Short mmCIF file of C-alpha atoms and ligand atoms in Angstrom, two decimals:
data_model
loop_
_atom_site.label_atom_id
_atom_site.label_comp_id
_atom_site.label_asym_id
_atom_site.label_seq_id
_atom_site.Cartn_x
_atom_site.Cartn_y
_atom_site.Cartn_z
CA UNK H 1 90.99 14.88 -9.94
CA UNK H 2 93.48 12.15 -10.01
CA UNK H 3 96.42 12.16 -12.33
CA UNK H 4 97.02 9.06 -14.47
CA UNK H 5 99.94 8.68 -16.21
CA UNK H 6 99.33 6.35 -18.77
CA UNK H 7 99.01 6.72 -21.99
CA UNK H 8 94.74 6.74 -22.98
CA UNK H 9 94.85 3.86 -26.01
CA UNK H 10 93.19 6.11 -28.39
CA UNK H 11 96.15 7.78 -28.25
CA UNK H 12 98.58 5.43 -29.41
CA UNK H 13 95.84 3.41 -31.37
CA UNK H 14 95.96 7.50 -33.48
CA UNK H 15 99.58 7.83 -33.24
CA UNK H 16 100.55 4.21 -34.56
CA UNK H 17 98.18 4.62 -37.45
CA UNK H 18 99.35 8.38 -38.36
CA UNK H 19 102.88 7.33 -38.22
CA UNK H 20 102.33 5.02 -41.07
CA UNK H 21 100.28 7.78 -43.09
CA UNK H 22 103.21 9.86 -42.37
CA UNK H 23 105.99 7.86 -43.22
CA UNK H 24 103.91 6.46 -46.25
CA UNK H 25 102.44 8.75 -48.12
CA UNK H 26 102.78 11.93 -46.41
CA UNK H 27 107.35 12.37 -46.54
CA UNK H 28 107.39 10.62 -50.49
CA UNK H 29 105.64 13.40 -51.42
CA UNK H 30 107.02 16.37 -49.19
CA UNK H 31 110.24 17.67 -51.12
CA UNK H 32 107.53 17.61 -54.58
CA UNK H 33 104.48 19.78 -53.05
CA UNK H 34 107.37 21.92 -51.32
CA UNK H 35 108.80 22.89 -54.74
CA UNK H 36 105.10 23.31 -56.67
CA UNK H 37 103.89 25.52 -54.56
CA UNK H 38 99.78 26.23 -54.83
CA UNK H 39 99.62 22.54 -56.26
CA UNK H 40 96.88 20.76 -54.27
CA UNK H 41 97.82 17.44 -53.12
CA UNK H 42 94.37 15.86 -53.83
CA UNK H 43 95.40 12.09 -53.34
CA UNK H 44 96.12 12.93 -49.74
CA UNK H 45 92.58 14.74 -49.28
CA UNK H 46 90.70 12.19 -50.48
CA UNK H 47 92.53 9.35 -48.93
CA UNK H 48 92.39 11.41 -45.24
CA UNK H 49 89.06 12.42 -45.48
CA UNK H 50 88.00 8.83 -46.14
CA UNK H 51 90.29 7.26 -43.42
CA UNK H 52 88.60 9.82 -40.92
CA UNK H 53 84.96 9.49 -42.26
CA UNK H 54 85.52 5.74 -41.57
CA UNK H 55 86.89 6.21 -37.91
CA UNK H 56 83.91 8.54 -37.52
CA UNK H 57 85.31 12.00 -37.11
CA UNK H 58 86.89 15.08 -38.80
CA UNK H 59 87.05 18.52 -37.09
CA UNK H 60 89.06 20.30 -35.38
CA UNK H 61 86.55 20.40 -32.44
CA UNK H 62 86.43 17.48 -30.12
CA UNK H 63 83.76 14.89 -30.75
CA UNK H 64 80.76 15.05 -28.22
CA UNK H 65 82.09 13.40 -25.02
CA UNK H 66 78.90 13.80 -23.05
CA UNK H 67 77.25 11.20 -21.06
CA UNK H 68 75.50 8.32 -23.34
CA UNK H 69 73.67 5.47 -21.71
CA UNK H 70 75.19 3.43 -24.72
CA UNK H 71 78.85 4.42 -24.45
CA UNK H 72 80.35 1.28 -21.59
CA UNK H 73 82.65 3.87 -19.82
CA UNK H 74 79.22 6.01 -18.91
CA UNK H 75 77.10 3.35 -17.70
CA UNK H 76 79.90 3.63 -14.82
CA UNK H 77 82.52 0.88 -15.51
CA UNK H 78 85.41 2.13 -15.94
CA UNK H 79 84.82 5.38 -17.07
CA UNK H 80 87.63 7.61 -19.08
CA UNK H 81 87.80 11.20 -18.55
CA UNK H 82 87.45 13.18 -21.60
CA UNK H 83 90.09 13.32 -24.12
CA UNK H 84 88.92 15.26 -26.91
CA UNK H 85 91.50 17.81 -27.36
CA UNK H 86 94.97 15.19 -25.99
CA UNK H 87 93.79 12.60 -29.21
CA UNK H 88 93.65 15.72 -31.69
CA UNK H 89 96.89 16.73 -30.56
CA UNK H 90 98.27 13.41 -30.69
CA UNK H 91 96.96 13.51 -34.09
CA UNK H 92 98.38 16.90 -34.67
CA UNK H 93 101.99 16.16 -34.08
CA UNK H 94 101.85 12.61 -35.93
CA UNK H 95 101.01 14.55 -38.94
CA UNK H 96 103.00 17.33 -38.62
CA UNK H 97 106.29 14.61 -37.69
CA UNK H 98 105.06 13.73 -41.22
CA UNK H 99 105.14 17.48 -42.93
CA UNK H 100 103.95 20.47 -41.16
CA UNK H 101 102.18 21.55 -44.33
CA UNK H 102 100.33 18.53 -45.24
CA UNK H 103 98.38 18.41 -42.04
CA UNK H 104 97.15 21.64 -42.84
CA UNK H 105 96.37 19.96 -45.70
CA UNK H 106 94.01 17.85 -43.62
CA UNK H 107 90.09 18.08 -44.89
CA UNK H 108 87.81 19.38 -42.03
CA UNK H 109 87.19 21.88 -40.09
CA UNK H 110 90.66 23.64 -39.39
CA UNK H 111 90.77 27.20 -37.43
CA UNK H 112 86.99 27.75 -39.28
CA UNK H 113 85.37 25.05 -37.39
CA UNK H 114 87.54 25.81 -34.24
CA UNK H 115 85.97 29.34 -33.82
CA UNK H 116 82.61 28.15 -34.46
CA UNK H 117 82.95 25.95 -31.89
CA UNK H 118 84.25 28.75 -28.95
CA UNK H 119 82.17 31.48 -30.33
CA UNK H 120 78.80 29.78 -31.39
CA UNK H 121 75.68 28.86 -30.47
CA UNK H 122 74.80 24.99 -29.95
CA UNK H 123 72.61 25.58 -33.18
CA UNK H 124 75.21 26.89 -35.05
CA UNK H 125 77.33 24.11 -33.62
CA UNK H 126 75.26 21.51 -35.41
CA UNK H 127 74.50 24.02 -38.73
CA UNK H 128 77.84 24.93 -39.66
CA UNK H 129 79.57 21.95 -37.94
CA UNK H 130 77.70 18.93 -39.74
CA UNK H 131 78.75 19.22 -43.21
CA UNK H 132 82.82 17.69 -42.37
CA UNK H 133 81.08 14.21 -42.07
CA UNK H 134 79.49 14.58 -45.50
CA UNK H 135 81.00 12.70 -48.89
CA UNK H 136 83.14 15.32 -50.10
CA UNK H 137 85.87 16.66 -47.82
CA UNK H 138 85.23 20.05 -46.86
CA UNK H 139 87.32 22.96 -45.47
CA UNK H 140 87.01 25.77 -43.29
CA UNK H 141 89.27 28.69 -42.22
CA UNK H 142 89.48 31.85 -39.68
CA UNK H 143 89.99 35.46 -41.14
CA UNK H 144 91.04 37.87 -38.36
CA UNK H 145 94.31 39.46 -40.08
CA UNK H 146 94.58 42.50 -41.62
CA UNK H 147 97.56 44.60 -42.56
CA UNK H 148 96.96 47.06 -39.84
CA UNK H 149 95.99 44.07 -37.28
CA UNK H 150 98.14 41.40 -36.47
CA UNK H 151 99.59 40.66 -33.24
CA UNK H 152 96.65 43.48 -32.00
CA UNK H 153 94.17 41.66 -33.79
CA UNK H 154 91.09 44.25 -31.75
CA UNK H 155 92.42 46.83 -34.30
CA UNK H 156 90.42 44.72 -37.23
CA UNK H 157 88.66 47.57 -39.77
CA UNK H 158 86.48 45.48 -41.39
CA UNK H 159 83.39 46.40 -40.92
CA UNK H 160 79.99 43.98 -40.24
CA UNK H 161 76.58 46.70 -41.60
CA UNK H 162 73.06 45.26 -40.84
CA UNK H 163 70.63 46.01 -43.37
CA UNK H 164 67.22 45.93 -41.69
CA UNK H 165 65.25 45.69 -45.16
CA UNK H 166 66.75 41.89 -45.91
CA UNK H 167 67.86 41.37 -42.47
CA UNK H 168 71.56 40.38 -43.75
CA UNK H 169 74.63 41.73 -42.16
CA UNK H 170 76.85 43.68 -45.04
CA UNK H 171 80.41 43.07 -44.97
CA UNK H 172 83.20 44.96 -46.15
CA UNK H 173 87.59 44.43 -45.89
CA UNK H 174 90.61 42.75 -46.44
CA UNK H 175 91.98 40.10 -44.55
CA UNK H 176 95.61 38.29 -45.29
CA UNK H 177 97.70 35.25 -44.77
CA UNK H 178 94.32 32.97 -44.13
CA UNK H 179 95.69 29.45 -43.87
CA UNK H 180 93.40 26.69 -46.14
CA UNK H 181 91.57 30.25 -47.33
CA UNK H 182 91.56 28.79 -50.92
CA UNK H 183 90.50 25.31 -50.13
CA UNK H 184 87.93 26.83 -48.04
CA UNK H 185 86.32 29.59 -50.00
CA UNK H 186 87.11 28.58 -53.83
CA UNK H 187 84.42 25.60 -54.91
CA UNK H 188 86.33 23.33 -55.91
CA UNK H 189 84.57 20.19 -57.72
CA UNK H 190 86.64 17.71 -55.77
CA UNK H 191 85.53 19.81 -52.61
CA UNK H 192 81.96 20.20 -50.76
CA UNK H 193 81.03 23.60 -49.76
CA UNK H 194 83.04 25.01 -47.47
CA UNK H 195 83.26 28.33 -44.97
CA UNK H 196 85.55 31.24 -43.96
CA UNK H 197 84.97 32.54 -40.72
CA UNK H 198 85.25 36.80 -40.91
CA UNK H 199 85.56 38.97 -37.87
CA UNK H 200 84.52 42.07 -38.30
CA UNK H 201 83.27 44.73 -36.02
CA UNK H 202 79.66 45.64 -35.66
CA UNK H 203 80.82 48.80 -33.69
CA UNK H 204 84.00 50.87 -34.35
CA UNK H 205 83.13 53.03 -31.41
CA UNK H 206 82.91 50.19 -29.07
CA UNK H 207 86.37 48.46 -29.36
CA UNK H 208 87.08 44.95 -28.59
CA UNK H 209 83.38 44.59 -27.66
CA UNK H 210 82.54 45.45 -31.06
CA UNK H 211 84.15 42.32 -32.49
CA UNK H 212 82.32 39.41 -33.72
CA UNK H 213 82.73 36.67 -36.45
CA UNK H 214 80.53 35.66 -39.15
CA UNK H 215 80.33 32.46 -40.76
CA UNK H 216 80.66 33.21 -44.44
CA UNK H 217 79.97 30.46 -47.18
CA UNK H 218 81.78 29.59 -50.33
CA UNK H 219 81.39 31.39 -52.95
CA UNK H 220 79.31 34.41 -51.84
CA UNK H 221 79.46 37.07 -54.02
CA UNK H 222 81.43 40.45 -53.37
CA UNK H 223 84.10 37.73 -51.84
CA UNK H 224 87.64 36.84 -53.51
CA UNK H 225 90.45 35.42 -52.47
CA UNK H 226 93.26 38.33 -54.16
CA UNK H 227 96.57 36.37 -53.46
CA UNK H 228 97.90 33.35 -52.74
CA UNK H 229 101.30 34.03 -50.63
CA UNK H 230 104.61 32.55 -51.50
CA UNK H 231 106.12 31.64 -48.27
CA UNK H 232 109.30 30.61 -46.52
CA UNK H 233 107.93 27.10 -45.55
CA UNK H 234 104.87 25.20 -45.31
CA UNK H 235 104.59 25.58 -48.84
CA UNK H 236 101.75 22.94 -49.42
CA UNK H 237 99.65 24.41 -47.52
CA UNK H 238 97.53 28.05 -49.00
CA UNK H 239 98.23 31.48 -47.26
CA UNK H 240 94.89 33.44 -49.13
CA UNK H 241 94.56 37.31 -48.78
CA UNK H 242 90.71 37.71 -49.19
CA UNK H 243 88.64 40.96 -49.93
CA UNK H 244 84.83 41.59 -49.04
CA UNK H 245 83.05 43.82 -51.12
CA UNK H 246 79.31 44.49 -50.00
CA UNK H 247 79.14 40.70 -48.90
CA UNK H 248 76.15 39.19 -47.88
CA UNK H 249 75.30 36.76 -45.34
CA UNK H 250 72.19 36.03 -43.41
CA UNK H 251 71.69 37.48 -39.97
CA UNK H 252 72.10 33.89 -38.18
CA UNK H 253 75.60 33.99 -39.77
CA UNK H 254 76.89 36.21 -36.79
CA UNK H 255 78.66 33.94 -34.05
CA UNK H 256 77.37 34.79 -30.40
CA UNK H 257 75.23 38.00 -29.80
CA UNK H 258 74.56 40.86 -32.09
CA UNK H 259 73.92 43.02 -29.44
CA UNK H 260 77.00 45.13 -28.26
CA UNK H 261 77.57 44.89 -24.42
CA UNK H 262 80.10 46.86 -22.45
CA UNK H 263 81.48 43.44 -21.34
CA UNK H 264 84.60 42.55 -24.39
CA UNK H 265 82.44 39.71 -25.29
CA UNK H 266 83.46 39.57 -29.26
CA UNK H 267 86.86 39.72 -28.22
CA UNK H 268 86.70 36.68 -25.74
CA UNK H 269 85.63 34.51 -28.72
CA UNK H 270 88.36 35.32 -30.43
CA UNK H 271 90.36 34.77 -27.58
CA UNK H 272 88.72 31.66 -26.22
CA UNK H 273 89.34 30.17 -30.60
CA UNK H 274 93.21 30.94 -29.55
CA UNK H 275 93.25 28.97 -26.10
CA UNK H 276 91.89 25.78 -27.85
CA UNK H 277 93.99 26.34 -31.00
CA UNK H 278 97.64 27.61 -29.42
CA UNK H 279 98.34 23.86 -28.13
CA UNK H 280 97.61 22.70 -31.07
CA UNK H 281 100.23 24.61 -33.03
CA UNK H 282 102.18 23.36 -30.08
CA UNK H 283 101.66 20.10 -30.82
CA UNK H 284 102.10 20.88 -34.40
CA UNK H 285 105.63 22.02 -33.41
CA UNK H 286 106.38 19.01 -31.29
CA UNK H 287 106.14 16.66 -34.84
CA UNK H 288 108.39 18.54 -36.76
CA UNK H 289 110.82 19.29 -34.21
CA UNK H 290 110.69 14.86 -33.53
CA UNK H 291 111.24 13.92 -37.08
CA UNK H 292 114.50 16.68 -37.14
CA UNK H 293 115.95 14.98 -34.03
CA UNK H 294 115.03 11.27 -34.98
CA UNK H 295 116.89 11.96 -38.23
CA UNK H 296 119.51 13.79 -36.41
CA UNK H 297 119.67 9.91 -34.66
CA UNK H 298 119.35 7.92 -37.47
CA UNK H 299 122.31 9.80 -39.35
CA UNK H 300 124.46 9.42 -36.49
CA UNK H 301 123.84 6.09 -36.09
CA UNK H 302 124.75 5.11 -39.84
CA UNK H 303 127.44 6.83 -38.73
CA UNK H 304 128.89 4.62 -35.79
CA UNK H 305 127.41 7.70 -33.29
CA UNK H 306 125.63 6.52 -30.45
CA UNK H 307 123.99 8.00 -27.54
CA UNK H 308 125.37 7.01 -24.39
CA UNK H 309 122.69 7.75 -21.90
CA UNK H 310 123.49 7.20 -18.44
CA UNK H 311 126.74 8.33 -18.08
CA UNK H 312 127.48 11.31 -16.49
CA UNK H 313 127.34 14.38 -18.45
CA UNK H 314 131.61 15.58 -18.64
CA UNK H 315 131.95 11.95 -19.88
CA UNK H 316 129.82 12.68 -23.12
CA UNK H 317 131.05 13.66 -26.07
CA UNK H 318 129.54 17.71 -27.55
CA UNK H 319 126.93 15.66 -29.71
CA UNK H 320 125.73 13.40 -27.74
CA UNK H 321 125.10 16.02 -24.50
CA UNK H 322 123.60 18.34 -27.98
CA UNK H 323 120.99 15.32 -28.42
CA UNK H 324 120.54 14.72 -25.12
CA UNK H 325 119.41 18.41 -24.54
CA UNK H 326 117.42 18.56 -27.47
CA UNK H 327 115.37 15.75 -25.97
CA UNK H 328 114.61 17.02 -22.84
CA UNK H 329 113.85 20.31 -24.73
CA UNK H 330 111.16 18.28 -26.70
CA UNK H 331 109.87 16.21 -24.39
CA UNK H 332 109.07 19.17 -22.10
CA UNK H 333 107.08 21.10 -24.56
CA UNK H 334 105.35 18.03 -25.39
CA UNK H 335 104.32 17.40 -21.41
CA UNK H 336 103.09 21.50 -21.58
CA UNK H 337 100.82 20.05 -25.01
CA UNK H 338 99.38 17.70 -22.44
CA UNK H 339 98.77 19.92 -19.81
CA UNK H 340 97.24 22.67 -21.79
CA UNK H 341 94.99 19.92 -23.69
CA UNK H 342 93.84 18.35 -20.15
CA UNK H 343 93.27 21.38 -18.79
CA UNK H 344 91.07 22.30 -22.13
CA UNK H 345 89.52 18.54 -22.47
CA UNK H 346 88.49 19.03 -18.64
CA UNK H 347 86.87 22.01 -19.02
CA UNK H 348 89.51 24.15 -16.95
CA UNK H 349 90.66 27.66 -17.78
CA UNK H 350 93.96 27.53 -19.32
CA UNK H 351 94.71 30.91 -21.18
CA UNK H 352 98.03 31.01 -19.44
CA UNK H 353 98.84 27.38 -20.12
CA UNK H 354 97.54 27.63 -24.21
CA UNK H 355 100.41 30.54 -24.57
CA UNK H 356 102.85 28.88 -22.32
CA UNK H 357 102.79 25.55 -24.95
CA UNK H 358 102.91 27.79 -27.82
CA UNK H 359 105.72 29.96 -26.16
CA UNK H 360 108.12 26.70 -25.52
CA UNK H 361 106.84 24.47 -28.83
CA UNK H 362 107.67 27.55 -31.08
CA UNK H 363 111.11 27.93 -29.07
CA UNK H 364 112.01 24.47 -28.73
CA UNK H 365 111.24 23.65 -32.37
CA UNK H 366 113.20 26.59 -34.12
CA UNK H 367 116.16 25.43 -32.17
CA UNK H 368 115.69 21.98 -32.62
CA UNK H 369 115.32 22.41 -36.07
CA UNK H 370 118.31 24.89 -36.72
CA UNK H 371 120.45 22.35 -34.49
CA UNK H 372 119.50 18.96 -36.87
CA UNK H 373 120.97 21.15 -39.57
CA UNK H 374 124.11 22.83 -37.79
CA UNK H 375 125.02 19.35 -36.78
CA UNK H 376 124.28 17.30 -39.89
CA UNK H 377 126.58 20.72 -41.77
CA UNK H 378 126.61 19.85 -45.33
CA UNK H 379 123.76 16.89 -45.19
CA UNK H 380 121.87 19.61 -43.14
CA UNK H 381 121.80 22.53 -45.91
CA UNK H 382 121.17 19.87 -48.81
CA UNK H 383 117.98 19.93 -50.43
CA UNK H 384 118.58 15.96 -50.70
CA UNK H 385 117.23 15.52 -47.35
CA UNK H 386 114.52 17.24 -45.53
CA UNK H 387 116.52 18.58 -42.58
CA UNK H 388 116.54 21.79 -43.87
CA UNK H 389 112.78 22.41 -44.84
CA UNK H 390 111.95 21.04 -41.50
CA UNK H 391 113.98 24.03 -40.07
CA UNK H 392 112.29 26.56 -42.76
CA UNK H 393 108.65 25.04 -42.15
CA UNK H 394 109.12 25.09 -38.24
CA UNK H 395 109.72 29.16 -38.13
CA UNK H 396 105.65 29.30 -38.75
CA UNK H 397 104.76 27.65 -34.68
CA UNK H 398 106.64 30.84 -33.41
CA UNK H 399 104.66 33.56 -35.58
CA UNK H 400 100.69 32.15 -36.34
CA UNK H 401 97.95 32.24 -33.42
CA UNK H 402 100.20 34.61 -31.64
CA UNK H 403 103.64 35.26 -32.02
CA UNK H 404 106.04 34.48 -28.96
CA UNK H 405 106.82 38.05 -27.71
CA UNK H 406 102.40 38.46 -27.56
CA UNK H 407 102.06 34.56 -26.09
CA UNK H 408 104.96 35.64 -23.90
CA UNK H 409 102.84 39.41 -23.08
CA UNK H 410 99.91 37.04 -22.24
CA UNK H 411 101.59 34.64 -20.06
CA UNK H 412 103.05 37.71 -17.85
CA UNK H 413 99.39 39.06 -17.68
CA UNK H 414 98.06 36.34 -16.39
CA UNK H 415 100.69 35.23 -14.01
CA UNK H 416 100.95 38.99 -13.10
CA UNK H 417 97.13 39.64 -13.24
CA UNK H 418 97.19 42.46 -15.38
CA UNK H 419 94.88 43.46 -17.97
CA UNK H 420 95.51 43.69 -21.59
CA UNK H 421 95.83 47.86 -21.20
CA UNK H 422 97.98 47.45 -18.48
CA UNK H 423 101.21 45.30 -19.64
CA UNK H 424 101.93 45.63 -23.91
C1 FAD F 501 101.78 31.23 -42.90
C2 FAD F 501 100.85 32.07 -42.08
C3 FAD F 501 99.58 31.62 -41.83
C4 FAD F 501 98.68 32.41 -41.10
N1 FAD F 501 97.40 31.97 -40.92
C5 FAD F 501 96.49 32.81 -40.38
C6 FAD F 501 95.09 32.46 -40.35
O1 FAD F 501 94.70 31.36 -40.73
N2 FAD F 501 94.21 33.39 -39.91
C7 FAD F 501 94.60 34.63 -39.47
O2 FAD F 501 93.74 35.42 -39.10
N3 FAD F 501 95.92 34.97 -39.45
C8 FAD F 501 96.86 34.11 -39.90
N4 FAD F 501 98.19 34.47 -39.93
C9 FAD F 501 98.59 35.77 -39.40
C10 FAD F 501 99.40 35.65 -38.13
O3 FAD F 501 98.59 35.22 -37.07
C11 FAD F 501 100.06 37.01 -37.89
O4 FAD F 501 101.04 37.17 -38.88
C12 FAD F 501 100.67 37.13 -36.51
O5 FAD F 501 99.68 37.16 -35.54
C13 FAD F 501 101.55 38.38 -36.38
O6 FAD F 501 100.85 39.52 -36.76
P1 FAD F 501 101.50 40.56 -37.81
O7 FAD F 501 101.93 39.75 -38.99
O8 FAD F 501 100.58 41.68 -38.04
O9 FAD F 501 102.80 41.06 -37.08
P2 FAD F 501 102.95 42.33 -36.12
O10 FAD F 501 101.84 42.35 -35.14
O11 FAD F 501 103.15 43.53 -36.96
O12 FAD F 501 104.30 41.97 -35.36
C14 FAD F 501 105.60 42.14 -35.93
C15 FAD F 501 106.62 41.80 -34.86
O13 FAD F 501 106.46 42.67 -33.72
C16 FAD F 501 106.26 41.90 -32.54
N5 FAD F 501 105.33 42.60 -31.64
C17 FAD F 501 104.12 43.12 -31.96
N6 FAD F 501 103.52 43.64 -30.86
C18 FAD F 501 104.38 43.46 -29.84
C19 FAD F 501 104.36 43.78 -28.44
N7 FAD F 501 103.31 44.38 -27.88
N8 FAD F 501 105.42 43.42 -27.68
C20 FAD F 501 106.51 42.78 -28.23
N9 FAD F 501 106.58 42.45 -29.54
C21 FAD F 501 105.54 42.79 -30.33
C22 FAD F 501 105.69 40.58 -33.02
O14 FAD F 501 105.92 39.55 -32.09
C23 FAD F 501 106.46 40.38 -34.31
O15 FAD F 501 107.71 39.83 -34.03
C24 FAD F 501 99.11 33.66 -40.61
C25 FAD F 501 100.42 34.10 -40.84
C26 FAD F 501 101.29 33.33 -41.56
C27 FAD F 501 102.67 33.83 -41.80
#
């Protein structure tokens, strides 16, 4: 498959658009929704879910890039690979160079939708997936969490009953820190109906292959969100702990088979959510860790520093060789975004490149972020400038979807070829 290396114009059609949103309206309002936490910025919602109902998307899942005898590229002129997953992570990072939290902030289908669309069936696709393009905007999230399962999320207690008599599957646990669990459980007037996605097991005996997620709708009853977290960054964004009490929900609410296999089936769903998801808290990463360093730039300039590139390296001054570094740093996880994204948009496996993205984004951006501040000293720490929320909101890309030691235990598996049981 050839290699092209420019840029596909959706791309920077996406990019030049979100940069305005970002600059616009997203940074005005950063600093305010960072210090009123839980406050929902609604204005943004609205405005975002109308911009993307008028370009004609808004999920998480790439749009349908199958062949269509109407569509110019696929009646053989000129036709573009598929790009699904490289335009949302474009997308991604132009938000997040805007404020991490606000583009989780973004209506649609989030981590919710995402899981639907590795774990479900092409009915469920167009059930559960449909309702994003409607008039309200609408949320989703993914609930796999729990205080004794985190980084091992196959340890999940919560437990998935069927009850023959009303053929509904019976839910009962806790899950925590659900990102958008608020937005997408609590029914909100402004909102439409949303979903959380729940894994549960349908088999404690049977392990992983025991797992399996189930679409549950807003406001079932026996469901409640118990907390909201107060968090080190990211503030704009809800972290909801959630408890399931004899919840209900049909039996074509389970995602993939309800049959338990001796194959880790329910596991690989979960797994196959995080390999389209990690590059896209990569990506996420990339933004925040951009806007540091281009205000890193823009301070220095107003301050007579400039970048000499070009000369050789003992000629540069300790700043300049800093900012130098940090942009090879960024511009190298971003290329791994783009690799892991191809690989996904073309339909390759890329486990090992999903984790490596995450590894180096969450890397890259802590430092980058810590640096902007270091270097900037006082200007850095100030709460007058963002350069030091940047560096608290950044610490998330290194813990959620899989902190770097496990994307780090998953890279040397797969490189290695050992199994899960073999290398922890
Ligand atoms: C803001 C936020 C949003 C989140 N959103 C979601 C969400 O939407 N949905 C959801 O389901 N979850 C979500 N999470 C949960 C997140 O994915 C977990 O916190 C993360 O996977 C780590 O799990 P844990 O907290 O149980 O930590 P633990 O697993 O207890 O890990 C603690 C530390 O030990 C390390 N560690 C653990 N095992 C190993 C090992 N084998 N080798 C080396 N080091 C190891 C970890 O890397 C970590 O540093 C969110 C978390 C936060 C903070």
């Amino acid at each position: 498959m050839p290699i092209e290396f420019e840029i596909p114009k959706p791309l920077t059609q996406a990019q030049f658009m979100l940069k305005t949103v970002s600059e616009e309206m997203i940074r005005p309002k950063s600093r305010y929704f960072d210090e009123h936490e839980h406050e929902i910025p609604w204005d943004y919602i609205e405005f975002m879910h109308s911009a993307m109902r008028a370009m004609g998307g808004s999920s998480l899942a790439p749009r349908d890039e199958s062949p269509s005898p109407n569509r110019r590229g696929d009646r053989g002129e000129g036709k573009r690979p598929p790009i699904g997953y490289q335009l949302i992570a474009a997308q991604i990072e132009s938000l997040a160079y805007g404020d991490l939290g606000f583009y989780h902030c973004l209506p649609g289908g989030g981590l919710g939708a995402a899981a639907v669309y590795a774990a479900g069936t092409p009915e469920q696709k167009e059930k559960f997936l449909a309702r994003f393009m409607d008039e309200k905007p609408t949320f989703a999230a993914m609930c796999i969490t729990e205080s004794g399962a985190g980084s091992d999320n196959s340890a999940i207690c919560t437990r998935a009953v069927l009850d023959e008599k009303t053929n509904q599957w019976v839910i009962n646990g806790e899950k925590i820190f659900v990102t958008g669990g608020d937005k997408s459980f609590t029914e909100y007037e402004k909102l439409g109906k949303g979903f959380i996605v729940v894994w549960a097991t349908i088999d404690p005996t049977a392990g992983r292959a025991g797992m399996r997620a189930f679409v549950v709708e807003s406001g079932t009853p026996g469901v409640k969100i118990t907390k909201l977290e107060h968090k080190l960054g990211i503030r704009v964004s809800d972290t909801a702990a959630i408890s399931l009490v004899d919840a209900r929900v049909p039996f074509d609410n389970i995602l993939g088979s309800a049959t338990v296999e001796k194959s880790t089936s329910g596991f690989k769903g979960a797994m196959a959510t995080f390999d389209a998801t990690r590059p896209l808290v990569a990506a996420s990463g990339v933004g925040v860790a951009r806007a540091a360093l281009e205000f890193l730039k823009e301070k220095l300039a107003e301050n007579g520093v400039k970048i000499r590139y070009g000369l050789p390296r003992q000629k540069l001054s300790n700043i300049e060789r800093e900012v130098i570094d940090m942009e090879i740093m960024l511009k190298s996880a971003w290329l791994m975004v783009i690799k892991a994204t191809w690989m996904a948009d073309n339909k390759k496996p890329n486990a090992l490149e999903a984790s490596m993205s995450k590894v180096k984004s969450g890397d890259v951006t802590t430092k980058i972020t810590q640096k902007v501040v270091e270097i900037l000293g006082p200007l850095g720490y100030s709460r007058e400038f963002l350069a030091e929320k940047w560096m608290r909101d950044a610490k998330i890309t290194d813990i959620y979807e899989g902190t770097g030691q496990i994307n780090r235990l998953v890279v040397a598996r797969q490189i290695l070829g050992y199994s899960g049981a073999e290398l922890r």
